[in-house]
Each structure stands twice: as C-alpha cells, then as structure tokens.
Amino acid sequence: MKDLFDKIYKDKGPLGKWAEQAEGYFVFPKLEGPISNRMKFRGKEVITWSINDYLGLANHPDVRKVDAEAAAEYGSAYPMGARMMSGHTDLHEKLQDELASFVNKQAAYLLNFGYQGMVSTIDALVSKQDVIVYDVDAHACIIDGVRLHLGQRFTYKHNDMESIEKNLQRATKIAEQTGGGILLISEGVFGMRGEQGKLKEIVELKKKYNFRLFVDDAHGFGTLGKTGAGAGEEQGVQDEIDVYFATFAKSLASTGAFIAADKEIIDYLKYNLRSQMFAKSLQMQLVVGALKRLEMLRTMPELKEKLWENVNALQNGLKDRGFDIGTTQSCVTPVYLKGSIPEAMALVKDLRENHGVFCSIVVYPVIPKGLILLRMIPTATHTLQDVEDTLDAFSAIRERLENGTYKRLSASVTAAMSNK
Ligand SMILES: Cc1ncc(COP(=O)(O)O)c(C=O)c1O
C-alpha cells in the first residue's frame, strides 16, 4: 500500500512545481511598508497595482484610528463563540442593518470570510432536487460551493446569453422532473478580466424561466453604481438580485463579508449557514471597523470619484497607446500581451526592477497559452503621476517584448524549467 504522502513527495501540484523559480518573486512576494500606492518590494519602491484597496481605506487615518480604538476596547477575542450560541451582539446586528440598507435589501447576514461564506451560502440555498447554473469563469469559492451540491449543475460559457438560456432550458427540464428549483450564480464583476456579469440580460430571462439569481459582487461593491451599491445598481437591476454577496476584503479593506436578501431568506440562512453556525463570530474589531468604513462609503463620494479618475486615466492611457485591455467594464484593468511564460517572467522582472511597477501576472492555464495578462487594480490612493509613470513603463516593456529582448533574457529561465 502507498504512503498517503507519496504523491506529495512526487508532485507538488500545478503551481507548487514552480516554487523554486517563482516563490518570493512571482508568487508569495512580500510587499512592505504601509499599504498605499507606493510600497517596497525587495527594498525598492514600487507603484503598487496589485492590491484591492479600491477606495484607499486600508490606511486611511480615520479607519486606522477606529480600528485601533476597537482593538483597545474589545481585544481580538470578543465575542467568543458562534453567533447562534454566544457570539451575538447589538453591533453585529447594526452592521447587518446598515449593510442591507446600503445595498437596498431587506436584511443582511455577516460572514467571517467571503470564500467560506460563499461556499456555505450555496450549500444552504440548494437541496438535492435543485439545479445550479453558473458561469464557467466563476471564482473558486463559487466552484467549491457548487462542488458540495448533490444534485445537477451546469456551467454556461462565460457571459454568453445563448449558453445561459440553453442551460436554463436544460435545468428547467430537470427541475420539473425532480420537483426542485434553479439557482443561477454570476459574479457582478469578473475579477480577472473586469467584465461585469450580464445581470440585466440575465434578469430579463426571469420572464421566461423560473430561477433565483445569486450574485457575487466582490469587485462591484463600493466601486460601481451611483451610491456604490455595486453591479446590480450600475445595471439598474439590484431589486432583481435574489441573493447579493460582497466581501469586506476589497472596497472595505478589511476581513469579513455579507449576504443580503429578503428578510425571510436571510432568516432561513441565519439558521442554516454551516460556516457561521459552527464557527466563531466575526470579531468586534472587524465589526466596528466595517461600520466606520461603510459610513465613509456613504458620506465620502469623493473616494469613488478619485478611484474612477484613476481608472479612466489608466484605461484610456493604455488604449491611447494601443494596448489591448480586453473588455473590462470595471476598475479591474487587464493588459494582454503575447508571449511565453519565460518571456512573461523576464518582462515582469524588468517592470519591477527597472521601472518600479508592481502588478500581478497571469499566464496559462488561467488564460490561453501564448498570452500574458498583466492585471492592475487602480485605487483612490494612486496619483495621475503614478499612471503616467506606469504608462511609460508599459510602452518600454512592450518594445522589449517585441524586439526579442525578453526571449533572450528568458533562455536561462527556460533551461531551469525544462529540468523540472
Ligand atoms: C469574486 C470573489 N468572491 C469571493 C472572494 C473571497 O472573499 P474573501 O477574501 O472575503 O474570503 C473573493 C476574493 O477576495 C473574490 O474575488
């Protein structure tokens, strides 16, 4: 019989196998210093385009003050126990009420982490007879939630209305046989390429098909819509979203998340969300901190305005210089270049070392072979100078990519990889 660990000794997994070349640089990099538009990487200042601090709240003095005061008052233990048992407080309820009102829903419920909360919400919403229909590019937490489902599930082609409708037809047939219902899951904003989910068109399909819509709006919350209520508000269909989800990990620059829906649905979830029933309550420091951040979202529209000034400057600047930024409809700013993985590594190194620009890099298998995706997240803390410097850096690296510099530089990387 095999030792359970044999496979681990032999194969570190699709990403882990690159650890030797990539760790500390391309993966698990250490960004140091206060969270802001410019941080330090390996001792050098870099313009930081890889953190989701959209509204610049992470290091805002008012936020830091409230966080510190809450930590001093409550410590990091309070309250002890799960919400249902002993971890419930007035402030948890207050935050839920304020979140619900902000996203225009009857009620909300807090989740300790977006990822686990999403998995658990999907699990609680469906039973074996039900059918799930979801976007093939869905975030890992949606995929994991769907994995728990004991009934049928169908993926549709990314944001493709024809495929959505075809799968709704298949789902309807099955649900009619099993006596179940249909849950359609989309993201408000797809975090890699920045497209919004086609919520308006999906909602139109409610006239023809009987389904409930669940939207993960991690990147839309705080950044889209007139008041910042997200992709549903932006597209004018917030009321038609049956269950709305957002995390505190992006616009609110913290930890935690929430779901919002009709009161009867939230009342049900409150008693059936295993990730919350069997886990310690969200700590007070985070609850008090989220209340402050939400107040700032409501009362300081200038944060979102500054964010969008930077988004527009960056995206228009890239387009003007002939870069392919795909079909983004949000702050998420992808730049697509053509090249191999070793070329991508040499290019990113050049960007970081010689141009002081730090952004995330995405390659095959997340995107098709031969493409390099540099992903940037503008925030309200960036300046127009940051944008200009970055545009110049991008023009320089494109030239070197096209004249073969990175191909030559990457020869050593390729040799190291072929020994793997
Ligand atoms: C689309 C999406 N959903 C869910 C999550 C998970 O949220 P959290 O970081 O709160 O676990 C993320 C990442 O933060 C995300 O990008």
Coordinates of C-alpha atoms and ligand atoms in Angstrom, one line a residue:
M1 CA 0.0 0.0 0.0
K2 CA 1.1 3.5 -0.8
D3 CA 2.0 6.1 1.8
L4 CA -0.5 8.9 1.6
F5 CA 2.3 11.4 1.3
D6 CA 3.9 9.6 -1.7
K7 CA 2.0 11.8 -4.2
I8 CA 3.0 14.9 -2.4
Y9 CA 6.7 14.0 -2.4
K10 CA 6.5 13.3 -6.2
D11 CA 4.2 16.1 -7.4
K12 CA 3.9 19.5 -5.8
G13 CA 0.9 20.4 -7.9
P14 CA 0.4 22.7 -11.0
L15 CA 1.6 25.8 -9.2
G16 CA 3.8 24.3 -6.5
K17 CA 6.1 22.7 -9.1
W18 CA 7.3 26.2 -10.0
A19 CA 8.0 27.2 -6.4
E20 CA 11.8 27.1 -6.7
Q21 CA 11.8 29.6 -9.6
A22 CA 8.8 31.7 -8.5
E23 CA 8.5 31.8 -4.8
G24 CA 9.2 35.1 -3.2
Y25 CA 9.1 36.9 -6.5
F26 CA 6.2 35.9 -8.8
V27 CA 4.3 34.1 -6.0
F28 CA 4.3 34.9 -2.3
P29 CA 6.1 38.3 -2.9
K30 CA 6.5 40.4 0.2
L31 CA 5.2 44.0 -0.3
E32 CA 6.4 46.0 2.6
G33 CA 5.6 49.3 4.3
P34 CA 2.2 51.0 4.8
I35 CA -0.5 49.9 2.3
S36 CA -0.6 52.6 -0.3
N37 CA 0.0 53.5 -3.9
R38 CA 3.8 53.1 -3.4
M39 CA 5.2 50.3 -1.3
K40 CA 8.5 48.5 -1.1
F41 CA 9.4 45.3 -2.9
R42 CA 12.8 43.8 -2.0
G43 CA 13.9 47.1 -0.6
K44 CA 12.9 49.2 -3.7
E45 CA 9.9 51.5 -4.0
V46 CA 7.3 50.2 -6.5
I47 CA 4.0 51.6 -7.7
T48 CA 1.6 49.1 -6.3
W49 CA -1.1 47.9 -8.7
S50 CA -1.9 44.6 -7.2
I51 CA -4.0 45.3 -4.0
N52 CA -7.7 45.6 -4.0
D53 CA -7.8 48.6 -1.7
Y54 CA -10.2 50.3 -4.2
L55 CA -11.2 53.3 -2.1
G56 CA -7.9 53.7 -0.3
L57 CA -9.4 52.9 3.1
A58 CA -6.8 50.4 4.2
N59 CA -4.5 53.0 5.6
H60 CA -6.9 56.0 5.9
P61 CA -6.1 57.8 9.2
D62 CA -9.8 57.7 10.3
V63 CA -10.0 54.0 9.6
R64 CA -6.8 53.3 11.4
K65 CA -8.0 55.2 14.4
V66 CA -11.3 53.4 14.7
D67 CA -9.5 50.0 14.2
A68 CA -7.0 50.8 16.9
E69 CA -9.7 52.1 19.4
A70 CA -11.9 49.0 18.8
A71 CA -8.9 46.7 19.3
A72 CA -8.1 48.5 22.6
E73 CA -11.7 48.3 23.7
Y74 CA -12.5 44.8 22.7
G75 CA -9.2 42.9 22.1
S76 CA -9.3 40.4 19.4
A77 CA -11.3 37.7 21.2
Y78 CA -14.7 39.4 21.7
P79 CA -17.3 38.0 21.3
M80 CA -16.5 34.3 22.0
G81 CA -18.5 31.5 20.4
A82 CA -20.6 31.3 17.2
R83 CA -23.3 33.9 16.6
M84 CA -26.1 31.3 17.5
M85 CA -24.6 30.3 20.8
S86 CA -22.8 33.2 22.5
G87 CA -21.2 35.4 19.8
H88 CA -24.1 37.7 19.0
T89 CA -24.0 41.5 19.7
D90 CA -26.0 44.6 19.0
L91 CA -23.2 45.9 16.8
H92 CA -23.3 42.8 14.6
E93 CA -27.0 43.5 14.1
K94 CA -26.4 47.2 13.5
L95 CA -23.8 46.4 10.8
Q96 CA -26.1 44.0 9.1
D97 CA -28.9 46.5 9.1
E98 CA -26.7 49.2 7.6
L99 CA -25.3 46.8 5.0
A100 CA -28.8 45.8 4.0
S101 CA -29.9 49.3 3.6
F102 CA -26.7 50.3 1.7
V103 CA -27.4 47.5 -0.9
N104 CA -31.1 48.1 -0.9
K105 CA -32.2 44.8 0.5
Q106 CA -34.5 43.9 3.4
A107 CA -31.9 42.1 5.5
A108 CA -28.2 41.0 5.6
Y109 CA -26.1 38.5 7.5
L110 CA -22.4 38.6 8.3
L111 CA -19.9 36.0 7.1
N112 CA -16.5 35.6 8.6
F113 CA -14.8 35.2 5.3
G114 CA -16.2 35.7 1.8
Y115 CA -14.8 32.4 0.5
Q116 CA -16.2 30.2 3.2
G117 CA -19.4 32.2 3.4
M118 CA -20.0 31.8 -0.4
V119 CA -19.4 28.1 -0.2
S120 CA -21.8 27.8 2.7
T121 CA -24.5 30.0 1.2
I122 CA -24.6 27.9 -2.0
D123 CA -24.8 24.8 0.2
A124 CA -27.6 26.2 2.2
L125 CA -29.7 27.5 -0.7
V126 CA -29.9 24.3 -2.7
S127 CA -31.1 20.8 -1.9
K128 CA -30.6 17.6 -4.0
Q129 CA -33.6 18.3 -6.3
D130 CA -32.4 21.7 -7.3
V131 CA -30.2 22.6 -10.3
I132 CA -27.4 25.1 -10.3
V133 CA -26.5 27.1 -13.4
Y134 CA -23.3 29.1 -13.2
D135 CA -20.6 30.9 -15.3
V136 CA -17.6 28.8 -16.3
D137 CA -15.3 31.6 -15.2
A138 CA -16.7 31.7 -11.7
H139 CA -14.4 32.4 -8.7
A140 CA -13.0 29.4 -6.9
C141 CA -15.4 30.0 -3.9
I142 CA -18.4 29.5 -6.2
I143 CA -16.9 26.4 -7.8
D144 CA -16.3 25.0 -4.3
G145 CA -19.8 25.8 -3.2
V146 CA -21.2 24.0 -6.3
R147 CA -19.0 21.0 -5.5
L148 CA -20.9 20.4 -2.3
H149 CA -24.2 20.2 -4.3
L150 CA -25.6 16.7 -4.6
G151 CA -27.9 17.5 -7.5
Q152 CA -27.3 18.6 -11.1
R153 CA -25.2 21.6 -12.1
F154 CA -24.5 23.2 -15.5
T155 CA -21.8 25.7 -16.4
Y156 CA -22.5 28.2 -19.1
K157 CA -20.0 29.8 -21.4
H158 CA -18.6 33.0 -19.8
N159 CA -21.2 35.8 -20.0
D160 CA -22.8 34.2 -23.1
M161 CA -26.5 34.8 -23.2
E162 CA -27.2 32.0 -25.7
S163 CA -25.4 29.5 -23.5
I164 CA -27.1 30.8 -20.4
E165 CA -30.5 30.3 -22.0
K166 CA -29.6 26.8 -23.3
N167 CA -28.5 25.8 -19.8
L168 CA -31.6 27.3 -18.2
Q169 CA -33.7 25.1 -20.6
R170 CA -31.8 22.0 -19.6
A171 CA -32.0 23.0 -15.9
T172 CA -35.8 23.6 -16.2
K173 CA -36.4 20.1 -17.7
I174 CA -34.5 18.5 -14.8
A175 CA -36.1 20.7 -12.1
E176 CA -39.5 19.8 -13.5
Q177 CA -38.6 16.1 -13.1
T178 CA -37.1 16.3 -9.7
G179 CA -39.5 18.9 -8.3
G180 CA -36.7 21.3 -7.5
G181 CA -35.8 24.9 -8.4
I182 CA -33.0 26.6 -10.2
L183 CA -30.2 28.8 -8.7
L184 CA -28.2 30.9 -11.3
I185 CA -24.9 32.2 -10.0
S186 CA -23.0 35.0 -11.6
E187 CA -20.3 37.5 -10.5
G188 CA -21.1 41.2 -10.5
V189 CA -17.6 41.8 -11.8
F190 CA -15.3 39.1 -13.0
G191 CA -12.1 39.8 -11.2
M192 CA -9.5 38.7 -13.8
R193 CA -10.8 40.4 -16.9
G194 CA -13.0 43.0 -15.3
E195 CA -16.2 42.4 -17.3
Q196 CA -19.5 42.8 -15.5
G197 CA -21.8 39.9 -15.3
K198 CA -24.7 40.4 -17.7
L199 CA -27.1 40.9 -14.9
K200 CA -29.6 43.0 -16.8
E201 CA -29.9 40.4 -19.6
I202 CA -30.0 37.5 -17.1
V203 CA -32.8 39.3 -15.1
E204 CA -34.7 39.6 -18.4
L205 CA -34.7 35.8 -18.7
K206 CA -36.7 35.7 -15.4
K207 CA -39.7 36.4 -17.6
K208 CA -39.2 33.1 -19.4
Y209 CA -37.6 30.9 -16.8
N210 CA -38.2 30.3 -13.2
F211 CA -34.9 30.8 -11.3
R212 CA -33.3 32.7 -8.5
L213 CA -30.3 34.9 -9.1
F214 CA -27.3 34.9 -6.7
V215 CA -24.6 37.5 -7.4
D216 CA -21.0 37.5 -6.0
D217 CA -20.2 41.2 -6.2
A218 CA -16.8 41.2 -4.5
H219 CA -15.3 43.7 -7.0
G220 CA -18.5 45.7 -7.7
F221 CA -19.4 46.6 -4.1
G222 CA -18.2 50.1 -3.4
T223 CA -16.9 50.7 -6.9
L224 CA -20.0 50.5 -9.2
G225 CA -23.4 52.2 -9.1
K226 CA -24.4 55.7 -8.2
T227 CA -24.1 55.0 -4.5
G228 CA -21.5 52.3 -4.7
A229 CA -24.1 49.5 -4.1
G230 CA -22.4 47.5 -6.9
A231 CA -23.0 46.0 -10.3
G232 CA -26.8 45.5 -9.7
E233 CA -27.2 49.2 -9.0
E234 CA -25.0 50.1 -12.0
Q235 CA -27.2 48.0 -14.3
G236 CA -30.4 49.1 -12.7
V237 CA -31.4 45.6 -11.5
Q238 CA -30.4 45.5 -7.9
D239 CA -34.0 44.6 -6.9
E240 CA -34.0 41.5 -9.2
I241 CA -30.9 40.0 -7.5
D242 CA -32.4 37.5 -5.1
V243 CA -29.2 37.0 -3.0
Y244 CA -26.5 39.5 -3.0
F245 CA -22.9 38.8 -1.7
A246 CA -19.9 41.1 -1.2
T247 CA -16.7 40.8 0.8
F248 CA -15.0 43.3 3.1
A249 CA -11.7 42.3 1.5
K250 CA -11.8 44.8 -1.3
S251 CA -13.5 48.2 -1.1
L252 CA -13.9 48.0 2.6
A253 CA -10.2 47.0 3.0
S254 CA -10.8 44.5 5.9
T255 CA -11.8 40.9 6.6
G256 CA -15.3 39.6 6.6
A257 CA -18.3 39.6 4.1
F258 CA -22.0 39.5 4.0
I259 CA -25.1 38.3 2.1
A260 CA -28.2 40.4 1.7
A261 CA -31.7 39.4 0.5
D262 CA -35.4 39.4 1.6
K263 CA -35.8 39.1 5.3
E264 CA -37.4 35.6 5.1
I265 CA -34.4 34.3 3.1
I266 CA -31.8 35.8 5.5
D267 CA -33.8 34.4 8.4
Y268 CA -33.5 31.0 6.8
L269 CA -29.8 31.3 6.0
K270 CA -29.1 32.5 9.6
Y271 CA -30.2 29.1 10.8
N272 CA -28.7 27.1 8.0
L273 CA -25.3 28.6 7.1
R274 CA -22.9 26.0 8.4
S275 CA -19.9 28.3 8.0
Q276 CA -21.5 30.6 10.6
M277 CA -23.3 28.2 12.8
F278 CA -20.2 26.2 13.5
A279 CA -17.5 28.9 13.6
K280 CA -16.6 31.8 15.9
S281 CA -18.4 35.0 15.3
L282 CA -16.8 37.8 13.4
Q283 CA -14.6 39.7 15.9
M284 CA -15.8 43.0 17.2
Q285 CA -12.8 44.9 15.9
L286 CA -13.8 43.9 12.4
V287 CA -17.4 44.7 13.0
V288 CA -16.7 48.2 14.4
G289 CA -14.1 48.7 11.6
A290 CA -16.7 47.8 9.0
L291 CA -19.2 50.2 10.4
K292 CA -16.7 53.0 10.1
R293 CA -15.8 52.0 6.5
L294 CA -19.4 51.8 5.5
E295 CA -20.1 55.2 6.9
M296 CA -17.2 56.5 4.8
L297 CA -18.6 54.8 1.7
R298 CA -21.9 56.6 2.3
T299 CA -20.6 60.0 3.2
M300 CA -17.4 60.4 1.1
P301 CA -18.4 60.0 -2.6
E302 CA -15.0 61.8 -3.4
L303 CA -13.3 58.4 -2.7
K304 CA -15.1 56.7 -5.5
E305 CA -14.7 59.8 -7.7
K306 CA -10.9 59.7 -7.2
L307 CA -10.9 56.0 -7.9
W308 CA -12.6 56.4 -11.2
E309 CA -10.5 59.4 -12.2
N310 CA -7.5 57.0 -11.9
V311 CA -9.3 54.1 -13.6
N312 CA -10.2 56.3 -16.5
A313 CA -6.7 57.8 -16.8
L314 CA -5.1 54.4 -16.7
Q315 CA -7.5 52.6 -19.0
N316 CA -7.7 55.5 -21.6
G317 CA -4.0 56.0 -21.4
L318 CA -3.4 52.3 -22.2
K319 CA -5.9 52.3 -25.0
D320 CA -4.4 55.5 -26.5
R321 CA -1.0 53.8 -26.5
G322 CA -2.5 50.9 -28.4
F323 CA -2.6 48.3 -25.6
D324 CA -5.2 45.6 -25.6
I325 CA -7.2 45.9 -22.3
G326 CA -9.9 43.5 -23.4
T327 CA -13.5 44.1 -22.5
T328 CA -13.2 45.4 -19.0
Q329 CA -16.3 47.3 -17.6
S330 CA -14.9 47.9 -14.1
C331 CA -11.9 49.1 -12.3
V332 CA -10.1 45.9 -12.9
T333 CA -7.6 46.7 -15.6
P334 CA -6.1 43.8 -17.6
V335 CA -3.3 44.3 -20.2
Y336 CA -3.0 41.4 -22.7
L337 CA 0.4 40.9 -24.3
K338 CA 1.6 38.0 -26.5
G339 CA 4.5 35.9 -25.2
S340 CA 5.6 32.7 -23.5
I341 CA 5.7 32.1 -19.7
P342 CA 9.5 32.6 -19.5
E343 CA 9.2 35.8 -21.5
A344 CA 6.4 36.9 -19.1
M345 CA 8.8 36.3 -16.2
A346 CA 11.6 38.3 -17.7
L347 CA 9.2 41.1 -18.5
V348 CA 7.7 41.3 -15.0
K349 CA 11.2 41.3 -13.5
D350 CA 12.1 44.3 -15.8
L351 CA 8.9 46.1 -14.8
R352 CA 9.6 45.6 -11.1
E353 CA 13.4 46.1 -11.0
N354 CA 13.9 48.8 -13.6
H355 CA 10.6 50.6 -13.8
G356 CA 9.3 50.3 -10.2
V357 CA 6.0 49.0 -11.3
F358 CA 4.4 46.1 -9.4
C359 CA 1.4 44.4 -10.9
S360 CA 0.0 40.8 -10.9
I361 CA 0.9 38.5 -13.7
V362 CA -1.5 35.8 -15.0
V363 CA -0.4 33.1 -17.5
Y364 CA -1.6 29.7 -18.9
P365 CA -3.6 27.8 -17.7
V366 CA -5.7 30.6 -16.3
I367 CA -5.7 32.3 -19.7
P368 CA -4.9 30.7 -23.2
K369 CA -1.4 29.6 -24.0
G370 CA 0.8 32.3 -25.5
L371 CA -0.9 35.2 -23.8
I372 CA 0.4 37.2 -20.9
L373 CA -2.1 39.1 -18.7
L374 CA -0.8 41.9 -16.5
R375 CA -3.6 42.8 -14.1
M376 CA -3.8 46.2 -12.5
I377 CA -6.1 47.4 -9.8
P378 CA -6.3 51.2 -9.6
T379 CA -7.2 52.7 -6.3
A380 CA -8.2 56.1 -4.9
T381 CA -4.7 56.5 -3.4
H382 CA -2.9 56.4 -6.8
T383 CA -1.9 59.7 -8.4
L384 CA -2.0 60.8 -12.1
Q385 CA 1.8 60.7 -11.9
D386 CA 1.6 57.0 -10.9
V387 CA -0.5 56.5 -14.0
E388 CA 1.9 58.4 -16.3
D389 CA 5.0 56.6 -14.9
T390 CA 3.2 53.2 -15.4
L391 CA 2.1 54.0 -19.0
D392 CA 5.7 54.9 -19.8
A393 CA 6.9 51.7 -18.2
F394 CA 4.4 49.7 -20.2
S395 CA 5.5 51.3 -23.5
A396 CA 9.1 50.4 -22.7
I397 CA 8.4 46.8 -21.8
R398 CA 6.2 46.3 -24.9
E399 CA 9.1 47.5 -27.1
R400 CA 11.5 45.0 -25.4
L401 CA 8.9 42.2 -25.7
E402 CA 8.6 42.9 -29.4
N403 CA 12.3 43.2 -30.2
G404 CA 13.0 39.9 -28.6
T405 CA 14.9 41.1 -25.5
Y406 CA 12.9 39.0 -23.1
K407 CA 13.2 35.9 -25.3
R408 CA 17.0 36.2 -24.9
L409 CA 16.8 37.0 -21.2
S410 CA 14.4 34.2 -20.6
A411 CA 16.7 31.5 -22.1
S412 CA 18.1 30.8 -18.6
V413 CA 14.6 30.6 -17.1
T414 CA 13.5 28.2 -19.9
A415 CA 16.6 26.0 -19.2
A416 CA 15.8 25.9 -15.5
M417 CA 12.2 25.0 -16.2
S418 CA 13.0 22.2 -18.6
N419 CA 15.0 20.5 -15.9
K420 CA 11.8 20.3 -13.8
Ligands
LIG1 C1 -15.2 37.2 -6.6 C2 -14.7 36.9 -5.2 N1 -15.5 36.2 -4.4 C3 -15.1 35.9 -3.1 C4 -13.9 36.2 -2.7 C5 -13.5 35.8 -1.3 O1 -13.6 36.8 -0.3 P1 -12.7 36.8 1.0 O2 -11.4 37.3 0.6 O3 -13.5 37.6 1.9 O4 -12.7 35.3 1.5 C6 -13.0 36.9 -3.5 C7 -11.7 37.3 -3.0 O5 -11.5 38.0 -2.1 C8 -13.4 37.2 -4.8 O6 -12.6 37.9 -5.6

